[in-house]
Amino acid sequence: MQKKVPERTCIVCRKKGEKENFIKIVCNKNNEIHVEKDKKLDGRGAYICKNPECIKKCIKQKSLSRVFKRNVDESVYEEFENEFSAKQN
Ligand SMILES: [Zn+2]
């Protein structure tokens, strides 16, 4: 039996795809927002595709604040940006 792959939707462009193509941002029980890296994080997740345009738009439009309905610290966006540029090298 084939395993069903859950689809994720980019919060910026609304494109759907497999989770490997997305960066996951998690808001945990303490309302701390982190970029999910190697370790799995608990909490509400938002997905953004690994597309420089979406990353830029997300940071510019503060999309995370909208999705999590809270103020997202600038450092989260920085972490996000750094994490993404690191992966490209
Ligand atoms: Zn996207």
PDB file of N, CA, C and O in Angstrom, residues 1-70:
ATOM      1  N   MET A   1       0.840  -1.196   0.000  1.00  0.00           N
ATOM      2  CA  MET A   1       0.000   0.000   0.000  1.00  0.00           C
ATOM      3  C   MET A   1       0.880   1.254   0.000  1.00  0.00           C
ATOM      4  O   MET A   1       1.834   1.351   0.759  1.00  0.00           O
ATOM      5  N   GLN A   2       0.536   2.154  -0.830  1.00  0.00           N
ATOM      6  CA  GLN A   2       1.331   3.369  -0.924  1.00  0.00           C
ATOM      7  C   GLN A   2       1.000   4.338   0.204  1.00  0.00           C
ATOM      8  O   GLN A   2      -0.166   4.529   0.541  1.00  0.00           O
ATOM      9  N   LYS A   3       2.055   4.891   0.740  1.00  0.00           N
ATOM     10  CA  LYS A   3       1.880   5.837   1.832  1.00  0.00           C
ATOM     11  C   LYS A   3       1.434   7.186   1.274  1.00  0.00           C
ATOM     12  O   LYS A   3       2.006   7.686   0.316  1.00  0.00           O
ATOM     13  N   LYS A   4       0.431   7.729   1.889  1.00  0.00           N
ATOM     14  CA  LYS A   4      -0.069   9.013   1.411  1.00  0.00           C
ATOM     15  C   LYS A   4       0.823  10.147   1.923  1.00  0.00           C
ATOM     16  O   LYS A   4       1.137  10.210   3.106  1.00  0.00           O
ATOM     17  N   VAL A   5       1.234  10.989   1.015  1.00  0.00           N
ATOM     18  CA  VAL A   5       2.072  12.129   1.399  1.00  0.00           C
ATOM     19  C   VAL A   5       1.183  13.341   1.623  1.00  0.00           C
ATOM     20  O   VAL A   5       0.476  13.768   0.720  1.00  0.00           O
ATOM     21  N   PRO A   6       1.209  13.863   2.844  1.00  0.00           N
ATOM     22  CA  PRO A   6       0.360  15.039   3.093  1.00  0.00           C
ATOM     23  C   PRO A   6       0.882  16.262   2.352  1.00  0.00           C
ATOM     24  O   PRO A   6       2.083  16.489   2.299  1.00  0.00           O
ATOM     25  N   GLU A   7      -0.015  17.013   1.809  1.00  0.00           N
ATOM     26  CA  GLU A   7       0.392  18.206   1.070  1.00  0.00           C
ATOM     27  C   GLU A   7       0.452  19.422   1.983  1.00  0.00           C
ATOM     28  O   GLU A   7      -0.335  19.565   2.900  1.00  0.00           O
ATOM     29  N   ARG A   8       1.419  20.252   1.702  1.00  0.00           N
ATOM     30  CA  ARG A   8       1.567  21.499   2.449  1.00  0.00           C
ATOM     31  C   ARG A   8       1.236  22.645   1.516  1.00  0.00           C
ATOM     32  O   ARG A   8       1.420  22.545   0.313  1.00  0.00           O
ATOM     33  N   THR A   9       0.812  23.746   2.105  1.00  0.00           N
ATOM     34  CA  THR A   9       0.502  24.927   1.303  1.00  0.00           C
ATOM     35  C   THR A   9       1.358  26.086   1.752  1.00  0.00           C
ATOM     36  O   THR A   9       1.449  26.373   2.946  1.00  0.00           O
ATOM     37  N   CYS A  10       1.982  26.729   0.801  1.00  0.00           N
ATOM     38  CA  CYS A  10       2.818  27.890   1.102  1.00  0.00           C
ATOM     39  C   CYS A  10       1.933  29.047   1.570  1.00  0.00           C
ATOM     40  O   CYS A  10       0.927  29.354   0.926  1.00  0.00           O
ATOM     41  N   ILE A  11       2.309  29.669   2.675  1.00  0.00           N
ATOM     42  CA  ILE A  11       1.490  30.763   3.205  1.00  0.00           C
ATOM     43  C   ILE A  11       1.630  32.031   2.370  1.00  0.00           C
ATOM     44  O   ILE A  11       0.862  32.968   2.527  1.00  0.00           O
ATOM     45  N   VAL A  12       2.623  32.065   1.493  1.00  0.00           N
ATOM     46  CA  VAL A  12       2.824  33.259   0.676  1.00  0.00           C
ATOM     47  C   VAL A  12       2.136  33.119  -0.682  1.00  0.00           C
ATOM     48  O   VAL A  12       1.283  33.915  -1.040  1.00  0.00           O
ATOM     49  N   CYS A  13       2.470  32.072  -1.415  1.00  0.00           N
ATOM     50  CA  CYS A  13       1.928  31.965  -2.779  1.00  0.00           C
ATOM     51  C   CYS A  13       0.809  30.935  -2.898  1.00  0.00           C
ATOM     52  O   CYS A  13       0.220  30.784  -3.954  1.00  0.00           O
ATOM     53  N   ARG A  14       0.527  30.202  -1.787  1.00  0.00           N
ATOM     54  CA  ARG A  14      -0.574  29.228  -1.769  1.00  0.00           C
ATOM     55  C   ARG A  14      -0.338  28.004  -2.644  1.00  0.00           C
ATOM     56  O   ARG A  14      -1.260  27.269  -2.951  1.00  0.00           O
ATOM     57  N   LYS A  15       0.899  27.842  -3.088  1.00  0.00           N
ATOM     58  CA  LYS A  15       1.226  26.680  -3.900  1.00  0.00           C
ATOM     59  C   LYS A  15       1.297  25.459  -2.997  1.00  0.00           C
ATOM     60  O   LYS A  15       1.760  25.537  -1.866  1.00  0.00           O
ATOM     61  N   LYS A  16       0.839  24.323  -3.504  1.00  0.00           N
ATOM     62  CA  LYS A  16       0.862  23.104  -2.708  1.00  0.00           C
ATOM     63  C   LYS A  16       1.987  22.186  -3.157  1.00  0.00           C
ATOM     64  O   LYS A  16       2.392  22.202  -4.320  1.00  0.00           O
ATOM     65  N   GLY A  17       2.439  21.363  -2.222  1.00  0.00           N
ATOM     66  CA  GLY A  17       3.480  20.415  -2.576  1.00  0.00           C
ATOM     67  C   GLY A  17       3.854  19.536  -1.411  1.00  0.00           C
ATOM     68  O   GLY A  17       3.258  19.619  -0.334  1.00  0.00           O
ATOM     69  N   GLU A  18       4.843  18.665  -1.635  1.00  0.00           N
ATOM     70  CA  GLU A  18       5.305  17.784  -0.569  1.00  0.00           C
ATOM     71  C   GLU A  18       6.148  18.561   0.418  1.00  0.00           C
ATOM     72  O   GLU A  18       6.789  19.547   0.069  1.00  0.00           O
ATOM     73  N   LYS A  19       6.155  18.067   1.658  1.00  0.00           N
ATOM     74  CA  LYS A  19       6.775  18.856   2.711  1.00  0.00           C
ATOM     75  C   LYS A  19       8.272  19.081   2.531  1.00  0.00           C
ATOM     76  O   LYS A  19       8.813  20.041   3.064  1.00  0.00           O
ATOM     77  N   GLU A  20       8.924  18.225   1.754  1.00  0.00           N
ATOM     78  CA  GLU A  20      10.361  18.403   1.489  1.00  0.00           C
ATOM     79  C   GLU A  20      10.656  19.718   0.777  1.00  0.00           C
ATOM     80  O   GLU A  20      11.769  20.222   0.831  1.00  0.00           O
ATOM     81  N   ASN A  21       9.657  20.228   0.098  1.00  0.00           N
ATOM     82  CA  ASN A  21       9.862  21.459  -0.661  1.00  0.00           C
ATOM     83  C   ASN A  21       9.553  22.712   0.139  1.00  0.00           C
ATOM     84  O   ASN A  21       9.543  23.808  -0.407  1.00  0.00           O
ATOM     85  N   PHE A  22       9.294  22.512   1.427  1.00  0.00           N
ATOM     86  CA  PHE A  22       8.895  23.648   2.238  1.00  0.00           C
ATOM     87  C   PHE A  22       9.765  23.847   3.468  1.00  0.00           C
ATOM     88  O   PHE A  22      10.345  22.902   3.984  1.00  0.00           O
ATOM     89  N   ILE A  23       9.796  25.064   3.911  1.00  0.00           N
ATOM     90  CA  ILE A  23      10.430  25.392   5.183  1.00  0.00           C
ATOM     91  C   ILE A  23       9.281  25.477   6.183  1.00  0.00           C
ATOM     92  O   ILE A  23       8.245  26.061   5.889  1.00  0.00           O
ATOM     93  N   LYS A  24       9.473  24.864   7.340  1.00  0.00           N
ATOM     94  CA  LYS A  24       8.407  24.890   8.334  1.00  0.00           C
ATOM     95  C   LYS A  24       8.743  25.861   9.457  1.00  0.00           C
ATOM     96  O   LYS A  24       9.855  25.856   9.989  1.00  0.00           O
ATOM     97  N   ILE A  25       7.781  26.669   9.797  1.00  0.00           N
ATOM     98  CA  ILE A  25       7.923  27.612  10.902  1.00  0.00           C
ATOM     99  C   ILE A  25       6.914  27.158  11.955  1.00  0.00           C
ATOM    100  O   ILE A  25       5.750  26.914  11.636  1.00  0.00           O
ATOM    101  N   VAL A  26       7.378  27.051  13.193  1.00  0.00           N
ATOM    102  CA  VAL A  26       6.496  26.533  14.235  1.00  0.00           C
ATOM    103  C   VAL A  26       6.290  27.548  15.345  1.00  0.00           C
ATOM    104  O   VAL A  26       7.222  28.204  15.790  1.00  0.00           O
ATOM    105  N   CYS A  27       5.024  27.647  15.779  1.00  0.00           N
ATOM    106  CA  CYS A  27       4.692  28.476  16.931  1.00  0.00           C
ATOM    107  C   CYS A  27       4.357  27.516  18.066  1.00  0.00           C
ATOM    108  O   CYS A  27       3.380  26.775  17.993  1.00  0.00           O
ATOM    109  N   ASN A  28       5.169  27.479  19.110  1.00  0.00           N
ATOM    110  CA  ASN A  28       4.954  26.490  20.175  1.00  0.00           C
ATOM    111  C   ASN A  28       3.996  26.976  21.254  1.00  0.00           C
ATOM    112  O   ASN A  28       3.434  28.064  21.169  1.00  0.00           O
ATOM    113  N   LYS A  29       3.818  26.118  22.266  1.00  0.00           N
ATOM    114  CA  LYS A  29       2.854  26.417  23.339  1.00  0.00           C
ATOM    115  C   LYS A  29       3.157  27.717  24.063  1.00  0.00           C
ATOM    116  O   LYS A  29       2.276  28.367  24.587  1.00  0.00           O
ATOM    117  N   ASN A  30       4.428  28.090  24.114  1.00  0.00           N
ATOM    118  CA  ASN A  30       4.813  29.329  24.780  1.00  0.00           C
ATOM    119  C   ASN A  30       4.781  30.520  23.829  1.00  0.00           C
ATOM    120  O   ASN A  30       5.318  31.575  24.136  1.00  0.00           O
ATOM    121  N   ASN A  31       4.173  30.278  22.670  1.00  0.00           N
ATOM    122  CA  ASN A  31       4.080  31.320  21.652  1.00  0.00           C
ATOM    123  C   ASN A  31       5.433  31.795  21.143  1.00  0.00           C
ATOM    124  O   ASN A  31       5.579  32.946  20.731  1.00  0.00           O
ATOM    125  N   GLU A  32       6.395  30.887  21.186  1.00  0.00           N
ATOM    126  CA  GLU A  32       7.693  31.209  20.604  1.00  0.00           C
ATOM    127  C   GLU A  32       7.701  30.671  19.182  1.00  0.00           C
ATOM    128  O   GLU A  32       7.222  29.563  18.924  1.00  0.00           O
ATOM    129  N   ILE A  33       8.247  31.460  18.295  1.00  0.00           N
ATOM    130  CA  ILE A  33       8.241  31.069  16.885  1.00  0.00           C
ATOM    131  C   ILE A  33       9.657  30.733  16.428  1.00  0.00           C
ATOM    132  O   ILE A  33      10.588  31.490  16.649  1.00  0.00           O
ATOM    133  N   HIS A  34       9.778  29.554  15.862  1.00  0.00           N
ATOM    134  CA  HIS A  34      11.089  29.097  15.405  1.00  0.00           C
ATOM    135  C   HIS A  34      11.000  28.476  14.031  1.00  0.00           C
ATOM    136  O   HIS A  34       9.971  27.953  13.632  1.00  0.00           O
ATOM    137  N   VAL A  35      12.151  28.484  13.369  1.00  0.00           N
ATOM    138  CA  VAL A  35      12.267  27.776  12.101  1.00  0.00           C
ATOM    139  C   VAL A  35      12.609  26.337  12.454  1.00  0.00           C
ATOM    140  O   VAL A  35      13.521  26.091  13.235  1.00  0.00           O
ATOM    141  N   GLU A  36      11.864  25.390  11.926  1.00  0.00           N
ATOM    142  CA  GLU A  36      12.158  23.995  12.219  1.00  0.00           C
ATOM    143  C   GLU A  36      13.349  23.549  11.385  1.00  0.00           C
ATOM    144  O   GLU A  36      13.364  23.678  10.176  1.00  0.00           O
ATOM    145  N   LYS A  37      14.347  23.005  12.107  1.00  0.00           N
ATOM    146  CA  LYS A  37      15.551  22.547  11.406  1.00  0.00           C
ATOM    147  C   LYS A  37      15.587  21.028  11.431  1.00  0.00           C
ATOM    148  O   LYS A  37      14.672  20.385  10.938  1.00  0.00           O
ATOM    149  N   ASP A  38      16.620  20.466  12.039  1.00  0.00           N
ATOM    150  CA  ASP A  38      16.745  19.001  12.048  1.00  0.00           C
ATOM    151  C   ASP A  38      15.747  18.368  13.005  1.00  0.00           C
ATOM    152  O   ASP A  38      15.198  17.314  12.751  1.00  0.00           O
ATOM    153  N   LYS A  39      15.563  19.051  14.134  1.00  0.00           N
ATOM    154  CA  LYS A  39      14.702  18.493  15.161  1.00  0.00           C
ATOM    155  C   LYS A  39      13.251  18.852  14.894  1.00  0.00           C
ATOM    156  O   LYS A  39      12.939  19.957  14.457  1.00  0.00           O
ATOM    157  N   LYS A  40      12.365  17.915  15.205  1.00  0.00           N
ATOM    158  CA  LYS A  40      10.953  18.183  15.014  1.00  0.00           C
ATOM    159  C   LYS A  40      10.434  19.030  16.183  1.00  0.00           C
ATOM    160  O   LYS A  40      10.734  18.754  17.333  1.00  0.00           O
ATOM    161  N   LEU A  41       9.680  20.058  15.867  1.00  0.00           N
ATOM    162  CA  LEU A  41       9.155  20.935  16.913  1.00  0.00           C
ATOM    163  C   LEU A  41       7.657  20.752  17.054  1.00  0.00           C
ATOM    164  O   LEU A  41       6.957  20.519  16.072  1.00  0.00           O
ATOM    165  N   ASP A  42       7.190  20.880  18.285  1.00  0.00           N
ATOM    166  CA  ASP A  42       5.753  20.781  18.528  1.00  0.00           C
ATOM    167  C   ASP A  42       5.109  22.144  18.398  1.00  0.00           C
ATOM    168  O   ASP A  42       5.707  23.157  18.752  1.00  0.00           O
ATOM    169  N   GLY A  43       3.906  22.160  17.943  1.00  0.00           N
ATOM    170  CA  GLY A  43       3.182  23.410  17.865  1.00  0.00           C
ATOM    171  C   GLY A  43       2.527  23.577  16.516  1.00  0.00           C
ATOM    172  O   GLY A  43       2.516  22.681  15.679  1.00  0.00           O
ATOM    173  N   ARG A  44       1.988  24.753  16.341  1.00  0.00           N
ATOM    174  CA  ARG A  44       1.315  25.056  15.089  1.00  0.00           C
ATOM    175  C   ARG A  44       2.340  25.382  14.021  1.00  0.00           C
ATOM    176  O   ARG A  44       3.260  26.150  14.259  1.00  0.00           O
ATOM    177  N   GLY A  45       2.184  24.792  12.867  1.00  0.00           N
ATOM    178  CA  GLY A  45       3.169  25.019  11.818  1.00  0.00           C
ATOM    179  C   GLY A  45       2.640  25.824  10.658  1.00  0.00           C
ATOM    180  O   GLY A  45       1.450  25.817  10.361  1.00  0.00           O
ATOM    181  N   ALA A  46       3.547  26.538  10.035  1.00  0.00           N
ATOM    182  CA  ALA A  46       3.232  27.241   8.798  1.00  0.00           C
ATOM    183  C   ALA A  46       4.315  26.865   7.807  1.00  0.00           C
ATOM    184  O   ALA A  46       5.469  26.636   8.191  1.00  0.00           O
ATOM    185  N   TYR A  47       3.959  26.778   6.556  1.00  0.00           N
ATOM    186  CA  TYR A  47       4.921  26.355   5.547  1.00  0.00           C
ATOM    187  C   TYR A  47       5.138  27.416   4.495  1.00  0.00           C
ATOM    188  O   TYR A  47       4.211  28.094   4.075  1.00  0.00           O
ATOM    189  N   ILE A  48       6.398  27.514   4.100  1.00  0.00           N
ATOM    190  CA  ILE A  48       6.752  28.439   3.028  1.00  0.00           C
ATOM    191  C   ILE A  48       7.651  27.679   2.061  1.00  0.00           C
ATOM    192  O   ILE A  48       8.559  26.968   2.492  1.00  0.00           O
ATOM    193  N   CYS A  49       7.396  27.799   0.784  1.00  0.00           N
ATOM    194  CA  CYS A  49       8.237  27.042  -0.139  1.00  0.00           C
ATOM    195  C   CYS A  49       9.655  27.601  -0.180  1.00  0.00           C
ATOM    196  O   CYS A  49       9.890  28.763   0.127  1.00  0.00           O
ATOM    197  N   LYS A  50      10.565  26.711  -0.523  1.00  0.00           N
ATOM    198  CA  LYS A  50      11.981  27.095  -0.576  1.00  0.00           C
ATOM    199  C   LYS A  50      12.240  27.870  -1.852  1.00  0.00           C
ATOM    200  O   LYS A  50      12.974  27.447  -2.727  1.00  0.00           O
ATOM    201  N   ASN A  51      11.591  28.989  -1.935  1.00  0.00           N
ATOM    202  CA  ASN A  51      11.671  29.814  -3.115  1.00  0.00           C
ATOM    203  C   ASN A  51      12.054  31.215  -2.643  1.00  0.00           C
ATOM    204  O   ASN A  51      11.379  31.803  -1.808  1.00  0.00           O
ATOM    205  N   PRO A  52      13.169  31.725  -3.164  1.00  0.00           N
ATOM    206  CA  PRO A  52      13.658  33.030  -2.679  1.00  0.00           C
ATOM    207  C   PRO A  52      12.592  34.114  -2.745  1.00  0.00           C
ATOM    208  O   PRO A  52      12.547  34.993  -1.883  1.00  0.00           O
ATOM    209  N   GLU A  53      11.736  34.061  -3.733  1.00  0.00           N
ATOM    210  CA  GLU A  53      10.683  35.060  -3.865  1.00  0.00           C
ATOM    211  C   GLU A  53       9.704  35.000  -2.689  1.00  0.00           C
ATOM    212  O   GLU A  53       9.278  36.021  -2.162  1.00  0.00           O
ATOM    213  N   CYS A  54       9.349  33.779  -2.317  1.00  0.00           N
ATOM    214  CA  CYS A  54       8.414  33.609  -1.210  1.00  0.00           C
ATOM    215  C   CYS A  54       9.043  34.010   0.120  1.00  0.00           C
ATOM    216  O   CYS A  54       8.389  34.602   0.964  1.00  0.00           O
ATOM    217  N   ILE A  55      10.313  33.693   0.271  1.00  0.00           N
ATOM    218  CA  ILE A  55      11.014  34.053   1.506  1.00  0.00           C
ATOM    219  C   ILE A  55      11.031  35.573   1.642  1.00  0.00           C
ATOM    220  O   ILE A  55      10.692  36.124   2.683  1.00  0.00           O
ATOM    221  N   LYS A  56      11.394  36.222   0.540  1.00  0.00           N
ATOM    222  CA  LYS A  56      11.468  37.685   0.555  1.00  0.00           C
ATOM    223  C   LYS A  56      10.109  38.298   0.854  1.00  0.00           C
ATOM    224  O   LYS A  56       9.988  39.201   1.666  1.00  0.00           O
ATOM    225  N   LYS A  57       9.098  37.778   0.177  1.00  0.00           N
ATOM    226  CA  LYS A  57       7.748  38.304   0.373  1.00  0.00           C
ATOM    227  C   LYS A  57       7.275  38.085   1.800  1.00  0.00           C
ATOM    228  O   LYS A  57       6.630  38.935   2.397  1.00  0.00           O
ATOM    229  N   CYS A  58       7.577  36.913   2.316  1.00  0.00           N
ATOM    230  CA  CYS A  58       7.154  36.580   3.674  1.00  0.00           C
ATOM    231  C   CYS A  58       7.753  37.564   4.670  1.00  0.00           C
ATOM    232  O   CYS A  58       7.064  38.047   5.567  1.00  0.00           O
ATOM    233  N   ILE A  59       9.024  37.882   4.482  1.00  0.00           N
ATOM    234  CA  ILE A  59       9.707  38.797   5.390  1.00  0.00           C
ATOM    235  C   ILE A  59       9.173  40.216   5.205  1.00  0.00           C
ATOM    236  O   ILE A  59       8.860  40.917   6.164  1.00  0.00           O
ATOM    237  N   LYS A  60       9.017  40.607   3.967  1.00  0.00           N
ATOM    238  CA  LYS A  60       8.555  41.950   3.652  1.00  0.00           C
ATOM    239  C   LYS A  60       7.116  42.187   4.122  1.00  0.00           C
ATOM    240  O   LYS A  60       6.788  43.224   4.682  1.00  0.00           O
ATOM    241  N   GLN A  61       6.278  41.201   3.889  1.00  0.00           N
ATOM    242  CA  GLN A  61       4.863  41.370   4.230  1.00  0.00           C
ATOM    243  C   GLN A  61       4.549  40.923   5.639  1.00  0.00           C
ATOM    244  O   GLN A  61       3.392  40.947   6.067  1.00  0.00           O
ATOM    245  N   LYS A  62       5.566  40.463   6.352  1.00  0.00           N
ATOM    246  CA  LYS A  62       5.371  39.957   7.714  1.00  0.00           C
ATOM    247  C   LYS A  62       4.252  38.907   7.738  1.00  0.00           C
ATOM    248  O   LYS A  62       3.340  38.946   8.572  1.00  0.00           O
ATOM    249  N   SER A  63       4.329  37.995   6.805  1.00  0.00           N
ATOM    250  CA  SER A  63       3.294  36.970   6.674  1.00  0.00           C
ATOM    251  C   SER A  63       3.150  36.108   7.919  1.00  0.00           C
ATOM    252  O   SER A  63       2.060  35.632   8.227  1.00  0.00           O
ATOM    253  N   LEU A  64       4.247  35.910   8.627  1.00  0.00           N
ATOM    254  CA  LEU A  64       4.168  35.055   9.818  1.00  0.00           C
ATOM    255  C   LEU A  64       3.287  35.683  10.892  1.00  0.00           C
ATOM    256  O   LEU A  64       2.549  34.986  11.579  1.00  0.00           O
ATOM    257  N   SER A  65       3.362  36.988  11.020  1.00  0.00           N
ATOM    258  CA  SER A  65       2.530  37.679  12.007  1.00  0.00           C
ATOM    259  C   SER A  65       1.056  37.461  11.692  1.00  0.00           C
ATOM    260  O   SER A  65       0.231  37.277  12.581  1.00  0.00           O
ATOM    261  N   ARG A  66       0.764  37.458  10.415  1.00  0.00           N
ATOM    262  CA  ARG A  66      -0.612  37.295   9.982  1.00  0.00           C
ATOM    263  C   ARG A  66      -1.086  35.866  10.247  1.00  0.00           C
ATOM    264  O   ARG A  66      -2.168  35.640  10.764  1.00  0.00           O
ATOM    265  N   VAL A  67      -0.235  34.909   9.902  1.00  0.00           N
ATOM    266  CA  VAL A  67      -0.605  33.509  10.057  1.00  0.00           C
ATOM    267  C   VAL A  67      -0.777  33.133  11.527  1.00  0.00           C
ATOM    268  O   VAL A  67      -1.736  32.469  11.904  1.00  0.00           O
ATOM    269  N   PHE A  68       0.158  33.574  12.361  1.00  0.00           N
ATOM    270  CA  PHE A  68       0.094  33.202  13.773  1.00  0.00           C
ATOM    271  C   PHE A  68      -0.698  34.213  14.602  1.00  0.00           C
ATOM    272  O   PHE A  68      -0.833  34.059  15.808  1.00  0.00           O
ATOM    273  N   LYS A  69      -1.207  35.244  13.959  1.00  0.00           N
ATOM    274  CA  LYS A  69      -2.000  36.282  14.617  1.00  0.00           C
ATOM    275  C   LYS A  69      -1.306  36.862  15.848  1.00  0.00           C
ATOM    276  O   LYS A  69      -1.880  36.981  16.910  1.00  0.00           O
ATOM    277  N   ARG A  70      -0.042  37.161  15.679  1.00  0.00           N
ATOM    278  CA  ARG A  70       0.712  37.764  16.780  1.00  0.00           C
ATOM    279  C   ARG A  70       1.926  38.496  16.217  1.00  0.00           C
ATOM    280  O   ARG A  70       2.262  38.336  15.051  1.00  0.00           O
TER     281      ARG A  70
END
